[in-house]
């Protein structure tokens, strides 16, 4: 099974919610669908065919949904060069497009924070709404934030239905069919990286990206949580995430942590590396570094 | 190992010294590990400018530092210009190539070797995929952008950009 093996000490609240979830789960497994990660391969294939048919009927678009599994020997990691980022937000919009995020209401998985050089990394003095004529602005640096794909992920621990978990390649994913929209995970995430579909997501038909993954960018319904998946639909096919490919200054780096020739390993071995909110012990797979 | 590099360097240097007009042949040097083949896109030339020899083959070489008036008037050096002139980088006798300080000719598809002479640390990081940007696949053939895809060799400072629109302010908590 592709969940993270870590268990947490049960609390009374967890017991209650899990008991409820178990009961619901028992009813549903008896007569309804299984969570996708524990569904047998054949059942998953069938579920995916259903999804594709429903997208065709509902959206009028031939969306193809991949079920590519994690690649053995691969653990993904990301690194972002804080000495290079100029805050141009090209990544934000490339991500929205690639990952079928709702245009209205607006959902953006990447948030770029403008910070003052004098203050250093200080979230209380960060501004996501900066809008000068040109970037970078004098005296500022930029910290893009998205899902940090934590090894010790608070979000997956609080989910009462098991609808979010960590895959073997390190990607924290969400099963949109099992998400009940309780938003516990959003409260648990210290990075504000999870987003909720308050309304039916709206994407112009011509802008829908039809190349999707069942745990990633397939179009979502109203009432579920979503977030960055390291572009699971691209990266499991060997490609770079869309944000890496678009970045005009080459700030964003991606690769296999287990491959000693990857750019990620070079960065960890040669550069000053940090993680956001280290004191929370979330152990992100998303690193920040200074190349110079 | 070190001896091998020294010998290779010696060959490269003597080759360049004995016959400056020798046709370009990749030689190993400190900047170019032997056998290196990097996957780069075509150099970002303006249309119709290359091959340079179309004009320059029949032109006398003018080595004087001057303001160009007949051609290339858009090229203004802002790159350590007090110490540099066109022919420090462009080969005088075969304009279709660049050249290193050693005199070794370098094709435009390998212009990073020229840049790396003075920006060695950047070249090292670029090779590792850390400075600049990789293209292609994280687990297949990794491509590179040339330095000159991002930096004009004549005015290398990165230009400021207009940012894309700021996000909408949330209407509800958690939006």
XYZ file of C-alpha atoms in Angstrom:
467
model
C 0.000 0.000 0.000
C 1.297 3.463 -0.807
C 0.417 5.287 2.395
C 3.039 6.602 4.766
C 3.656 3.935 7.340
C 3.911 6.329 10.268
C 1.160 6.102 12.824
C 0.283 8.633 15.472
C -0.802 8.177 19.046
C -4.596 8.014 18.968
C -6.453 10.720 20.823
C -10.052 10.637 21.896
C -11.051 12.943 19.053
C -9.178 10.855 16.534
C -10.784 7.740 17.872
C -14.234 9.212 17.521
C -13.675 10.487 14.012
C -11.915 7.336 12.931
C -14.610 5.160 14.357
C -17.123 7.181 12.387
C -14.963 6.958 9.297
C -14.519 3.244 9.776
C -18.225 2.736 10.054
C -18.795 4.822 6.948
C -15.962 2.998 5.236
C -17.430 -0.348 6.100
C -20.771 0.606 4.639
C -19.172 2.034 1.517
C -16.771 -0.814 0.855
C -19.555 -3.271 1.232
C -21.552 -1.716 -1.538
C -19.665 1.257 -2.968
C -16.262 2.229 -4.380
C -12.937 1.686 -2.666
C -10.406 4.366 -1.876
C -8.362 4.490 -5.031
C -5.039 3.667 -3.392
C -6.289 0.375 -2.101
C -8.393 -0.538 -5.083
C -7.116 -3.497 -7.089
C -5.564 -2.509 -10.420
C -8.526 -3.704 -12.467
C -10.949 -1.731 -10.348
C -8.774 1.362 -10.645
C -8.793 1.007 -14.445
C -12.563 0.837 -14.365
C -12.819 3.841 -12.018
C -10.602 5.802 -14.391
C -12.676 4.906 -17.420
C -15.722 6.148 -15.521
C -13.931 9.398 -14.720
C -12.969 9.944 -18.355
C -16.528 9.296 -19.492
C -17.938 11.662 -16.903
C -15.512 14.429 -17.911
C -16.511 13.935 -21.532
C -20.176 14.278 -20.657
C -19.864 17.061 -18.101
C -17.110 19.200 -19.658
C -17.263 18.172 -23.303
C -13.492 17.575 -23.252
C -11.574 14.339 -23.854
C -9.634 14.314 -20.617
C -7.217 11.419 -20.272
C -6.557 10.277 -16.720
C -3.285 8.489 -15.971
C -2.783 6.052 -13.108
C 1.021 5.976 -13.387
C 2.391 4.564 -10.115
C 5.515 5.786 -8.282
C 8.777 4.866 -10.036
C 10.867 2.454 -7.915
C 14.035 4.039 -6.521
C 12.687 7.559 -6.871
C 11.986 10.042 -4.125
C 11.210 13.483 -5.452
C 12.570 16.677 -3.972
C 12.500 20.310 -4.950
C 14.863 23.203 -4.358
C 14.282 26.899 -4.885
C 17.083 29.474 -5.185
C 16.192 32.501 -3.066
C 19.127 34.473 -4.446
C 17.679 34.293 -7.965
C 13.871 34.596 -7.746
C 12.656 37.956 -9.031
C 8.976 37.530 -8.117
C 7.636 37.617 -11.695
C 4.837 35.079 -10.938
C 5.301 33.209 -14.233
C 5.246 30.001 -12.158
C 1.901 30.823 -10.538
C 0.088 31.039 -13.852
C 1.902 28.125 -15.506
C 0.785 26.027 -12.528
C -2.830 27.208 -12.732
C -2.951 26.252 -16.396
C -1.135 22.911 -16.138
C -3.083 21.782 -13.095
C -6.607 22.898 -14.019
C -7.076 25.278 -11.116
C -10.333 27.166 -10.947
C -10.114 30.601 -12.561
C -13.294 31.759 -10.847
C -13.345 31.536 -7.910
C -9.594 31.933 -8.129
C -7.389 29.134 -6.808
C -3.591 29.346 -7.029
C -1.377 26.614 -5.607
C 1.733 28.830 -5.655
C 1.863 32.002 -3.628
C 4.838 34.328 -4.066
C 5.652 36.363 -0.973
C 7.594 39.592 -1.200
C 9.861 40.155 1.790
C 12.243 42.890 2.849
C 15.949 42.167 2.698
C 16.495 43.966 6.024
C 14.064 41.676 7.822
C 15.024 38.334 6.279
C 12.461 35.532 6.071
C 9.616 36.878 8.176
C 6.123 35.641 7.356
C 4.451 38.323 9.444
C 5.943 40.999 7.170
C 5.326 39.166 3.868
C 3.256 40.680 1.080
C 1.659 38.440 -1.583
C -0.136 41.358 -3.270
C 2.865 43.362 -4.508
C 2.220 44.904 -7.933
C 5.005 47.250 -9.104
C 5.602 47.977 -12.784
C 8.766 45.868 -12.727
C 10.374 43.263 -10.516
C 12.648 42.761 -8.645
C 11.973 45.757 -6.412
C 14.865 47.443 -4.660
C 15.424 46.040 -1.160
C 13.098 43.055 -1.653
C 13.446 39.351 -2.173
C 10.799 36.788 -3.022
C 9.754 33.510 -1.431
C 7.382 31.384 -3.512
C 5.431 28.947 -1.315
C 3.532 25.835 -2.362
C 2.976 22.389 -0.853
C 6.238 21.449 0.882
C 5.568 17.675 0.519
C 6.529 17.077 4.147
C 7.905 13.747 5.316
C 6.223 14.408 8.617
C 3.041 15.825 7.164
C 0.482 17.218 9.615
C -2.212 17.295 6.905
C -2.303 13.550 6.276
C -2.482 12.793 9.988
C -5.639 14.766 10.649
C -7.662 13.554 7.686
C -10.615 11.650 9.136
C -11.315 9.666 5.963
C -7.822 8.746 4.796
C -8.380 10.771 1.656
C -4.866 12.232 1.688
C -1.605 10.321 2.072
C 2.044 10.176 0.992
C 2.980 8.099 -2.027
C 6.201 6.053 -2.168
C 7.888 8.704 -4.310
C 7.208 11.312 -1.627
C 4.254 13.087 -3.214
C 1.416 13.930 -0.817
C -1.780 13.322 -2.761
C -5.530 13.699 -2.336
C -8.265 11.330 -3.449
C -10.946 13.810 -4.478
C -13.630 11.117 -4.331
C -12.892 10.473 -0.667
C -12.368 14.048 0.463
C -15.418 15.141 2.461
C -14.369 18.794 2.544
C -13.949 19.071 6.315
C -10.792 21.172 5.826
C -8.972 19.779 8.875
C -5.921 19.382 6.643
C -6.024 23.062 5.747
C -6.005 23.998 9.404
C -3.131 21.587 10.026
C -0.910 22.818 7.178
C 1.538 25.458 8.447
C 2.264 26.674 4.911
C -1.246 27.576 3.723
C -0.640 25.242 0.809
C -4.054 23.573 0.662
C -7.000 25.196 -1.064
C -10.715 24.556 -0.904
C -13.229 24.562 -3.735
C -15.962 26.696 -2.218
C -17.861 26.698 -5.487
C -17.953 24.629 -8.653
C -14.518 25.331 -10.234
C -14.684 27.275 -13.465
C -12.164 26.857 -16.290
C -12.783 27.991 -19.882
C -13.241 24.835 -21.932
C -10.413 25.691 -24.313
C -7.996 26.066 -21.399
C -8.579 22.695 -19.764
C -5.409 20.615 -19.734
C -6.575 17.166 -20.881
C -3.396 15.356 -19.739
C -4.156 14.469 -16.155
C -3.396 12.061 -13.339
C -6.070 10.629 -11.053
C -4.224 11.870 -7.953
C -3.316 15.218 -9.446
C -4.661 17.688 -11.946
C -7.865 15.998 -13.069
C -10.738 18.491 -12.833
C -12.079 18.683 -9.279
C -15.659 18.984 -8.048
C -16.972 21.588 -5.633
C -16.308 20.875 -1.957
C -12.882 19.221 -2.067
C -9.390 20.284 -1.074
C -6.529 20.511 -3.586
C -2.830 21.433 -3.678
C 0.491 21.084 -5.515
C 1.472 17.480 -6.371
C 4.904 18.243 -7.915
C 2.955 17.953 -11.211
C 2.502 14.205 -10.655
C 1.126 13.833 -14.200
C 4.404 15.171 -15.632
C 7.033 14.059 -13.144
C 5.994 10.408 -13.104
C 6.450 10.535 -16.865
C 10.021 11.815 -16.430
C 9.320 15.484 -17.139
C 10.029 18.549 -15.026
C 7.156 20.273 -13.201
C 5.563 23.142 -15.136
C 6.886 25.758 -12.691
C 10.474 24.560 -13.213
C 10.104 24.712 -16.966
C 8.613 28.221 -17.092
C 10.928 30.000 -14.633
C 12.800 32.649 -16.680
C 15.620 32.980 -14.148
C 16.150 29.289 -13.403
C 15.299 29.547 -9.717
C 13.429 26.250 -9.499
C 15.167 22.863 -9.335
C 13.675 19.397 -9.246
C 14.905 15.838 -9.192
C 15.395 12.487 -7.547
C 16.839 12.684 -4.058
C 18.100 9.108 -4.384
C 20.127 9.862 -7.537
C 23.529 11.205 -6.534
C 23.958 12.890 -9.929
C 20.752 14.909 -9.659
C 20.846 18.679 -9.347
C 19.033 18.303 -6.018
C 21.910 16.351 -4.510
C 24.456 18.835 -5.879
C 22.551 21.655 -4.204
C 22.276 19.894 -0.866
C 25.985 19.077 -0.945
C 27.305 22.432 -2.209
C 24.906 25.210 -1.217
C 23.410 26.791 1.870
C 20.065 25.021 2.216
C 17.109 25.719 4.501
C 13.487 24.653 4.950
C 10.587 26.886 5.923
C 9.432 26.770 9.563
C 12.041 24.187 10.455
C 11.041 24.433 14.127
C 7.761 22.646 13.357
C 9.639 19.492 12.365
C 7.515 18.906 9.277
C 10.651 17.804 7.365
C 9.748 19.197 3.936
C 10.962 17.688 0.679
C 10.934 21.265 -0.611
C 14.219 23.048 0.052
C 15.250 26.670 -0.302
C 18.849 27.610 -1.012
C 21.203 30.440 -1.822
C 23.298 29.820 -4.954
C 25.435 32.881 -4.263
C 44.865 11.811 -14.193
C 46.360 15.257 -13.689
C 49.170 14.318 -16.030
C 46.666 13.351 -18.735
C 44.954 16.725 -18.472
C 48.278 18.529 -18.704
C 49.187 16.586 -21.823
C 45.831 17.306 -23.412
C 46.158 20.969 -22.532
C 49.604 20.960 -24.065
C 48.276 19.518 -27.306
C 45.444 22.033 -27.433
C 47.763 24.953 -26.772
C 50.463 23.888 -29.235
C 47.839 23.130 -31.890
C 46.382 26.597 -31.554
C 49.803 28.245 -31.511
C 51.277 26.460 -34.507
C 48.356 27.039 -36.852
C 45.861 29.679 -35.876
C 43.820 29.010 -38.993
C 43.428 25.299 -38.227
C 39.819 24.213 -38.721
C 37.924 24.057 -35.486
C 38.338 20.718 -33.748
C 37.045 20.198 -30.225
C 39.982 19.814 -27.876
C 39.887 18.960 -24.212
C 40.686 21.804 -21.880
C 40.047 22.806 -18.306
C 36.689 24.199 -19.363
C 35.729 21.264 -21.512
C 36.102 17.799 -20.028
C 37.066 15.367 -22.806
C 34.147 13.821 -24.600
C 31.609 16.238 -23.146
C 28.489 16.606 -25.305
C 25.929 18.977 -23.931
C 22.438 19.148 -25.312
C 21.770 22.823 -26.064
C 19.228 24.599 -28.262
C 20.388 26.642 -31.255
C 22.108 29.949 -30.385
C 19.604 32.841 -30.273
C 20.945 34.716 -33.321
C 18.909 37.426 -34.999
C 17.573 36.299 -38.312
C 20.012 36.321 -41.219
C 23.084 37.308 -39.208
C 24.726 33.873 -39.301
C 27.012 32.783 -40.915
C 28.942 35.952 -40.188
C 31.459 35.006 -42.854
C 28.904 35.918 -45.530
C 30.132 39.473 -45.045
C 33.272 39.147 -42.980
C 35.113 36.668 -45.200
C 35.592 39.424 -47.751
C 36.161 42.250 -45.267
C 39.472 43.429 -43.858
C 39.770 43.073 -40.094
C 39.636 46.381 -38.293
C 41.092 45.933 -34.816
C 40.652 49.501 -33.654
C 38.251 50.141 -30.837
C 35.619 52.484 -32.248
C 31.948 53.276 -32.477
C 30.490 51.119 -35.227
C 28.565 53.155 -37.775
C 27.969 50.924 -40.811
C 26.668 47.766 -39.143
C 25.839 46.300 -35.711
C 25.007 49.794 -34.505
C 22.548 48.259 -32.003
C 25.415 46.529 -30.180
C 26.617 48.593 -27.258
C 29.054 46.951 -24.859
C 28.134 47.129 -21.199
C 30.185 44.211 -19.969
C 33.435 45.253 -18.387
C 33.677 47.461 -21.472
C 36.641 49.478 -20.188
C 38.767 46.363 -20.567
C 37.101 44.626 -23.488
C 36.582 44.876 -27.194
C 34.683 42.751 -29.706
C 37.690 40.764 -30.832
C 38.482 39.562 -27.296
C 35.541 37.224 -27.787
C 34.943 37.063 -31.554
C 37.588 35.413 -33.674
C 39.123 38.021 -35.964
C 40.074 35.729 -38.841
C 37.078 33.427 -38.839
C 34.093 35.422 -37.655
C 31.882 32.300 -37.458
C 33.660 31.356 -34.231
C 34.435 32.762 -30.852
C 37.820 32.265 -29.257
C 39.230 31.727 -25.799
C 42.097 33.701 -24.310
C 44.374 30.839 -25.398
C 43.369 31.426 -29.006
C 41.417 28.154 -29.124
C 38.360 28.557 -31.325
C 34.947 27.833 -29.895
C 31.705 27.395 -31.832
C 28.683 29.522 -30.930
C 26.988 26.322 -29.735
C 29.662 26.188 -27.016
C 29.751 29.850 -26.066
C 29.500 28.801 -22.399
C 33.182 27.861 -22.589
C 33.992 31.478 -23.381
C 31.857 32.790 -20.517
C 33.329 30.179 -18.189
C 36.844 31.567 -18.633
C 35.904 34.538 -16.495
C 32.864 33.123 -14.697
C 34.193 29.699 -13.737
C 32.026 29.230 -10.681
C 28.889 30.007 -12.697
C 29.916 27.528 -15.369
C 30.404 24.823 -12.750
C 26.965 25.457 -11.258
C 25.443 25.634 -14.730
C 26.885 22.228 -15.661
C 25.334 20.798 -12.490
C 21.989 22.283 -13.572
C 21.942 24.788 -10.736
C 22.731 28.114 -12.431
C 20.432 28.676 -15.385
C 17.784 26.187 -16.286
C 17.512 22.587 -17.372
C 15.093 21.517 -20.063
C 13.999 18.049 -21.117
C 13.582 15.318 -18.521
C 14.710 15.006 -14.899
C 15.529 11.339 -15.511
C 16.340 11.294 -19.203
C 18.461 13.513 -21.378
C 18.880 16.788 -19.594
C 19.081 19.808 -21.826
C 20.683 23.159 -21.054
C 19.998 26.713 -22.070
C 23.106 28.559 -23.232
C 24.235 31.450 -21.043
C 23.360 33.773 -23.922
C 19.720 32.599 -23.935
C 19.346 34.512 -20.686
C 22.228 37.034 -20.778
C 23.028 39.144 -23.787
C 26.805 38.709 -24.145
C 27.091 42.422 -24.819
C 24.906 43.643 -21.930
C 24.635 40.624 -19.644
C 22.687 42.167 -16.776
C 19.350 40.371 -16.457
C 16.520 42.663 -17.503
C 13.746 43.508 -15.041
C 10.340 41.987 -15.896
C 6.742 43.063 -15.423
C 5.167 40.732 -12.855
C 1.959 38.863 -13.697
C -1.141 39.993 -11.737
C -1.271 39.681 -7.958
C -3.743 37.146 -6.544
C -7.262 38.262 -5.642
C -7.716 39.016 -1.958
C -9.682 36.219 -0.281
C -13.417 36.765 0.146
C -13.665 34.070 2.821
C -11.163 32.566 5.224
C -9.272 29.722 3.596
C -9.927 30.771 0.027
